PDB file of C-alpha atoms and ligand atoms in Angstrom:
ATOM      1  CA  UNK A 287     -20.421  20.954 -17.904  1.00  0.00           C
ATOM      2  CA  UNK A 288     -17.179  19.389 -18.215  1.00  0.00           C
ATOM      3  CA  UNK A 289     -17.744  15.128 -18.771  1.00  0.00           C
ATOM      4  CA  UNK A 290     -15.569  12.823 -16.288  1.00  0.00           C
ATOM      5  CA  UNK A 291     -12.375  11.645 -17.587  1.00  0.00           C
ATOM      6  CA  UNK A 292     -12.624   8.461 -20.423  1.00  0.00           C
ATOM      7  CA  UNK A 293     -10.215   6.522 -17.910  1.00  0.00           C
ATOM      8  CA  UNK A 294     -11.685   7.628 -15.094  1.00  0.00           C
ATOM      9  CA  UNK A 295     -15.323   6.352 -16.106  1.00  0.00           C
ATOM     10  CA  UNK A 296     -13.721   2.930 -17.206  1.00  0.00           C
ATOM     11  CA  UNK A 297     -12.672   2.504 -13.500  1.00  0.00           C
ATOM     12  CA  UNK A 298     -15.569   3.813 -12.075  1.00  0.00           C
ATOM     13  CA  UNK A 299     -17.592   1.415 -14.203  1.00  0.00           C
ATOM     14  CA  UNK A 300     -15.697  -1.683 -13.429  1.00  0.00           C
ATOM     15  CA  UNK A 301     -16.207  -1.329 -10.143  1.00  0.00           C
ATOM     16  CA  UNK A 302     -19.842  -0.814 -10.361  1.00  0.00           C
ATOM     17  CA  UNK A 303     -20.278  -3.807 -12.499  1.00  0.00           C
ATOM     18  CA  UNK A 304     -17.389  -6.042 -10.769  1.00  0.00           C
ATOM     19  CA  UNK A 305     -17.559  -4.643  -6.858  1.00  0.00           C
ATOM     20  CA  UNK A 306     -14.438  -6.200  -4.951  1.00  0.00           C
ATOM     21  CA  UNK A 307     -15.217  -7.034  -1.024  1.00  0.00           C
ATOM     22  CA  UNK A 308     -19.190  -7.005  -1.893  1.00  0.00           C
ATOM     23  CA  UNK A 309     -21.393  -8.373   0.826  1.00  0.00           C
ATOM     24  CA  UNK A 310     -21.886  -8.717   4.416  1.00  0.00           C
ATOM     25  CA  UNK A 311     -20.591 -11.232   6.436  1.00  0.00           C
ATOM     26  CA  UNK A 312     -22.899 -10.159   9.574  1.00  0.00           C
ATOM     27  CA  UNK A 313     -20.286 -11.101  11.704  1.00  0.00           C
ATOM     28  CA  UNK A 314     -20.725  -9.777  15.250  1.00  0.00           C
ATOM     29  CA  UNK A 315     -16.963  -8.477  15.810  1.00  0.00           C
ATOM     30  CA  UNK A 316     -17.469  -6.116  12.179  1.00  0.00           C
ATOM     31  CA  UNK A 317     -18.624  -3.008  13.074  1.00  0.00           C
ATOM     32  CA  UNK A 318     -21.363  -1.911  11.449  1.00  0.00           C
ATOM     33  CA  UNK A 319     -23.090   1.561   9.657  1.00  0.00           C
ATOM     34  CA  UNK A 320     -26.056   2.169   7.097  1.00  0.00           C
ATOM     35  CA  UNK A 321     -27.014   5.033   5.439  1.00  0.00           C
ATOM     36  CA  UNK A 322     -29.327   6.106   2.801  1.00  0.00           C
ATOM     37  CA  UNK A 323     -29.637   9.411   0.285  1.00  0.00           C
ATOM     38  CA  UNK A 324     -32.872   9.679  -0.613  1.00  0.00           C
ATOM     39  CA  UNK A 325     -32.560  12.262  -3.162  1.00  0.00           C
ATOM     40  CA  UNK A 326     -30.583   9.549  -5.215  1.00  0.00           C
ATOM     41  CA  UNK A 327     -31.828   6.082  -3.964  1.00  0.00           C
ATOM     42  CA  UNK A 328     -28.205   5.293  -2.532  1.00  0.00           C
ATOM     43  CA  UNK A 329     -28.388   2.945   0.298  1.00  0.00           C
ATOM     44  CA  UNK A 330     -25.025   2.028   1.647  1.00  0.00           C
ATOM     45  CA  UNK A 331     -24.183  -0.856   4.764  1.00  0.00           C
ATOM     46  CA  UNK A 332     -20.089  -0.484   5.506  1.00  0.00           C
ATOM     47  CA  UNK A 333     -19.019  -3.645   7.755  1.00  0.00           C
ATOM     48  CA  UNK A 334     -15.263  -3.322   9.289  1.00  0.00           C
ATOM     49  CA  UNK A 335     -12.761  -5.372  11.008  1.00  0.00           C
ATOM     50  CA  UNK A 336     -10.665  -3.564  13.126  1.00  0.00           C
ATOM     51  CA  UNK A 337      -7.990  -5.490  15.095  1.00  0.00           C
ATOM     52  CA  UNK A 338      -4.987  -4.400  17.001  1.00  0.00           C
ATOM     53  CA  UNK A 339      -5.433  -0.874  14.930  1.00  0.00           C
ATOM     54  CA  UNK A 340      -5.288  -2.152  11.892  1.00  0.00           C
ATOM     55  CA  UNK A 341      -8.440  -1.782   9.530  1.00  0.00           C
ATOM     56  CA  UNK A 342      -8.516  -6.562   8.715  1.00  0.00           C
ATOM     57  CA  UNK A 343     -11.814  -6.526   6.254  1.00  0.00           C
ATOM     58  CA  UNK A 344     -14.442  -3.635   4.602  1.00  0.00           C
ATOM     59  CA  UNK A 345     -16.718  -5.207   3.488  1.00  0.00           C
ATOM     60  CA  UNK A 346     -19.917  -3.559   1.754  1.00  0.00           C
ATOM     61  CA  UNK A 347     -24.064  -3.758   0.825  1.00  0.00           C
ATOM     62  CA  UNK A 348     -26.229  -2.028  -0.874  1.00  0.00           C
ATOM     63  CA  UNK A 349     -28.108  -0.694  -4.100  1.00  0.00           C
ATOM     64  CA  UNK A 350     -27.185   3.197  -5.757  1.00  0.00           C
ATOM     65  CA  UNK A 351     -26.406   4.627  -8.297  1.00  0.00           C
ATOM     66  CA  UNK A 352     -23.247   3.880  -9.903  1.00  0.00           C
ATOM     67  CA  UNK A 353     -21.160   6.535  -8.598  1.00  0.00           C
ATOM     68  CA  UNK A 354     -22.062   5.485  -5.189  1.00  0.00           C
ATOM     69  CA  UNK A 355     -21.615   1.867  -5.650  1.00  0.00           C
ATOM     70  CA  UNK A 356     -18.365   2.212  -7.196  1.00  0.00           C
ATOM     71  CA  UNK A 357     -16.718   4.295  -4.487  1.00  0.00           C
ATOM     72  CA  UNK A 358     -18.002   2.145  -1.975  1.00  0.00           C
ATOM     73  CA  UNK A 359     -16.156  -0.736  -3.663  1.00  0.00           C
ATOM     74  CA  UNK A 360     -13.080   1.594  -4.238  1.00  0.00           C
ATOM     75  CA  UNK A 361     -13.072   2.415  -0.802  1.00  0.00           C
ATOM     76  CA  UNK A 362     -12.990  -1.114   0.595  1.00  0.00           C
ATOM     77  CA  UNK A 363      -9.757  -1.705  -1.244  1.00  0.00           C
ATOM     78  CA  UNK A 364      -7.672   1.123  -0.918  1.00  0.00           C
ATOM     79  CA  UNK A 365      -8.482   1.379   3.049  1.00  0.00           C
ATOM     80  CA  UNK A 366      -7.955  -2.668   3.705  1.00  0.00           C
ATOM     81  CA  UNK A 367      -4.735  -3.188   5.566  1.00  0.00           C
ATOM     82  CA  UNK A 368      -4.428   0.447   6.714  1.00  0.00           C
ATOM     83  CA  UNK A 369      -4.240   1.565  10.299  1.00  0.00           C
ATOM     84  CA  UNK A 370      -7.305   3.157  11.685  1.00  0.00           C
ATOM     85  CA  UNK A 371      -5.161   6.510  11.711  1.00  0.00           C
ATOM     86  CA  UNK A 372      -3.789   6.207   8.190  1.00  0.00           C
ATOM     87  CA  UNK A 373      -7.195   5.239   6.935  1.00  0.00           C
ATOM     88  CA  UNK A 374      -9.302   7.895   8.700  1.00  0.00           C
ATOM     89  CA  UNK A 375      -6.759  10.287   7.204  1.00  0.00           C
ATOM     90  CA  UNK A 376      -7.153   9.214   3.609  1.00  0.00           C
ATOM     91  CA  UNK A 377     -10.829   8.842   3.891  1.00  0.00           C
ATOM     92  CA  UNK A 378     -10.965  12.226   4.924  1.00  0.00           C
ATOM     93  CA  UNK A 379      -8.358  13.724   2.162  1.00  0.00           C
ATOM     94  CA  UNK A 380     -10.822  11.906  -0.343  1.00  0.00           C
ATOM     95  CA  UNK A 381     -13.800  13.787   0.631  1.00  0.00           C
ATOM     96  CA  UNK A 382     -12.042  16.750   0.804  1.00  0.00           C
ATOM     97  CA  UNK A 383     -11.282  16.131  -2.449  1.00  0.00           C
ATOM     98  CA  UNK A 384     -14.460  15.269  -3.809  1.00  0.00           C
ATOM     99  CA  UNK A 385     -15.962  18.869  -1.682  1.00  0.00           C
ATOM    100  CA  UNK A 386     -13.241  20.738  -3.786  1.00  0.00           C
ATOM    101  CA  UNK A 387     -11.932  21.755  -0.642  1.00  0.00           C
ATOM    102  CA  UNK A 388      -8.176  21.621  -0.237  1.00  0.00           C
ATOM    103  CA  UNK A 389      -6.841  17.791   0.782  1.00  0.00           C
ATOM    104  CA  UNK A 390      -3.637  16.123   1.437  1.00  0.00           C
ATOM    105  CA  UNK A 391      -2.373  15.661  -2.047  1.00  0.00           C
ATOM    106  CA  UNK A 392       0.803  13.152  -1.448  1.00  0.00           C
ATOM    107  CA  UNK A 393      -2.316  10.599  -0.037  1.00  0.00           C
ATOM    108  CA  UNK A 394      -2.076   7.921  -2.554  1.00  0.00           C
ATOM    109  CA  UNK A 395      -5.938   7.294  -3.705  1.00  0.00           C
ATOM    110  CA  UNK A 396      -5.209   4.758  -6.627  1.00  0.00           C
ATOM    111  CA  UNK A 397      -8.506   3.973  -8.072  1.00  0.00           C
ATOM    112  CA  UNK A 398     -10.725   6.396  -5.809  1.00  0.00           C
ATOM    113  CA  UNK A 399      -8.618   9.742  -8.056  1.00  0.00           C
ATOM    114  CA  UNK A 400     -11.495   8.400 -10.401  1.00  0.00           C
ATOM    115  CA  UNK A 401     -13.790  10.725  -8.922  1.00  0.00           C
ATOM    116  CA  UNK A 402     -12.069  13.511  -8.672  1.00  0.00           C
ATOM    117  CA  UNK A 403     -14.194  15.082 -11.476  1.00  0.00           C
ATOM    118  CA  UNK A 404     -17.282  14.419  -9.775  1.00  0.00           C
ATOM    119  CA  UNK A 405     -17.081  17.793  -7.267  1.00  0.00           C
ATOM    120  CA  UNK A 406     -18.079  19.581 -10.854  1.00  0.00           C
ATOM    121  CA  UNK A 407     -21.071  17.651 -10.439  1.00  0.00           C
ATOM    122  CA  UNK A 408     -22.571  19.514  -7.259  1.00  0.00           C
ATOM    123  CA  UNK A 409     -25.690  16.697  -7.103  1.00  0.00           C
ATOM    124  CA  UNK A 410     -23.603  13.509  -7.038  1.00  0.00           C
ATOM    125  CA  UNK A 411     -21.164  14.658  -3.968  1.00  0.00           C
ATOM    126  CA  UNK A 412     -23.585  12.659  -1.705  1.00  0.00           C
ATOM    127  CA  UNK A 413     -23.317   9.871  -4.065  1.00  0.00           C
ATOM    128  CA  UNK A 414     -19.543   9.701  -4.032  1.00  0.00           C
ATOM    129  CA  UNK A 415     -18.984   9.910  -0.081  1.00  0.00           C
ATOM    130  CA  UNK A 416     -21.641   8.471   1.143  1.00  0.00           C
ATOM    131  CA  UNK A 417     -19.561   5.306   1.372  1.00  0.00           C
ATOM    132  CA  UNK A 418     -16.784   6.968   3.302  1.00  0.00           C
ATOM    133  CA  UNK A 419     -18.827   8.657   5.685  1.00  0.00           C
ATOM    134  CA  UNK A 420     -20.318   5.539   6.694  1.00  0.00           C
ATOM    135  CA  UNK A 421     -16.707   3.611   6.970  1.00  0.00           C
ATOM    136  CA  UNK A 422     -15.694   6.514   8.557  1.00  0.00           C
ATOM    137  CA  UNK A 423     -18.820   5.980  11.192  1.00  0.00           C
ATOM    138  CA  UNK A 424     -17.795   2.170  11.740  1.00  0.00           C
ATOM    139  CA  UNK A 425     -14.511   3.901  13.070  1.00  0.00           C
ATOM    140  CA  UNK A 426     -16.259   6.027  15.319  1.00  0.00           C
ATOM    141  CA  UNK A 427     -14.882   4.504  18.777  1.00  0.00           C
ATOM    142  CA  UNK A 428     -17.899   6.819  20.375  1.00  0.00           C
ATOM    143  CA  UNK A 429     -20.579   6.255  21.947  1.00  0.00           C
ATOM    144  CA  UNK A 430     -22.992   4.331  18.910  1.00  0.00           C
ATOM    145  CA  UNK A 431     -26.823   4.747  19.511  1.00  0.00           C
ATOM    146  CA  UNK A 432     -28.031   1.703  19.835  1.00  0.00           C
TER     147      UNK A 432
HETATM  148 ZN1   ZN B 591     -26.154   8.285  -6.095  1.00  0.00          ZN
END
């Protein structure tokens, strides 16, 4: 089993131990989305700010492993100050690229290429998406259950 990248660890661990946009503001015009993966513990809360089409403020919650708590702090940087297109479009490319399926490779994913090597790692895929899927969720103009 091939190990993740030296470089590629360092980022992932600053992150982890140093998460940008960390915490909820609870505010009611953020939309909101939680989700857990209990095979790992991960428990992820994505709160966005969409205005005018634009993606304003990500902020994020929650307790996981390290994988999971870096790309959720990965995540709210690279996809702050997008449009809701642009950043549906590189949050998809990204899990494409973590499913080792082909993706979009002229997206520019700055820190998030850190986990590139983790689609070697079939049991941590959950871990390093499950903070996109949930942004992805807050974007989700549809119909929310509640
Ligand atoms: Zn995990």
């Amino acid at each position: 089993m091939r190990k993740l990248d030296n470089l590629y660890r360092q980022i992932i661990m600053d992150h982890y131990k140093n998460p940008r946009n960390k915490g909820l503001t609870g505010d009611e015009n953020y939309r909101k989305e939680h989700i857990r993966n209990p095979s790992c513990g991960d428990d992820v809360t994505i709160e966005t700010l969409v205005a005018d089409g634009v993606v304003k403020d990500i902020r994020h919650d929650g307790t996981g492993c390290s994988i999971c708590c870096a790309s959720a702090s990965v995540l709210s940087e690279l996809l702050r100050g997008k449009t809701v297109a642009d950043a549906l479009h590189v949050s998809e490319s990204y899990v494409d690229m973590i499913m080792g399926k082909p993706f979009d490779e002229t997206v520019e994913f700055e820190d998030a290429l850190a986990f590139e090597g983790v689609k070697d790692f079939p049991a941590r895929l959950k871990c390093a998406t499950i903070a996109w899927k949930a942004f992805d969720a807050t974007l989700d103009d549809g119909e929310n259950d509640e």
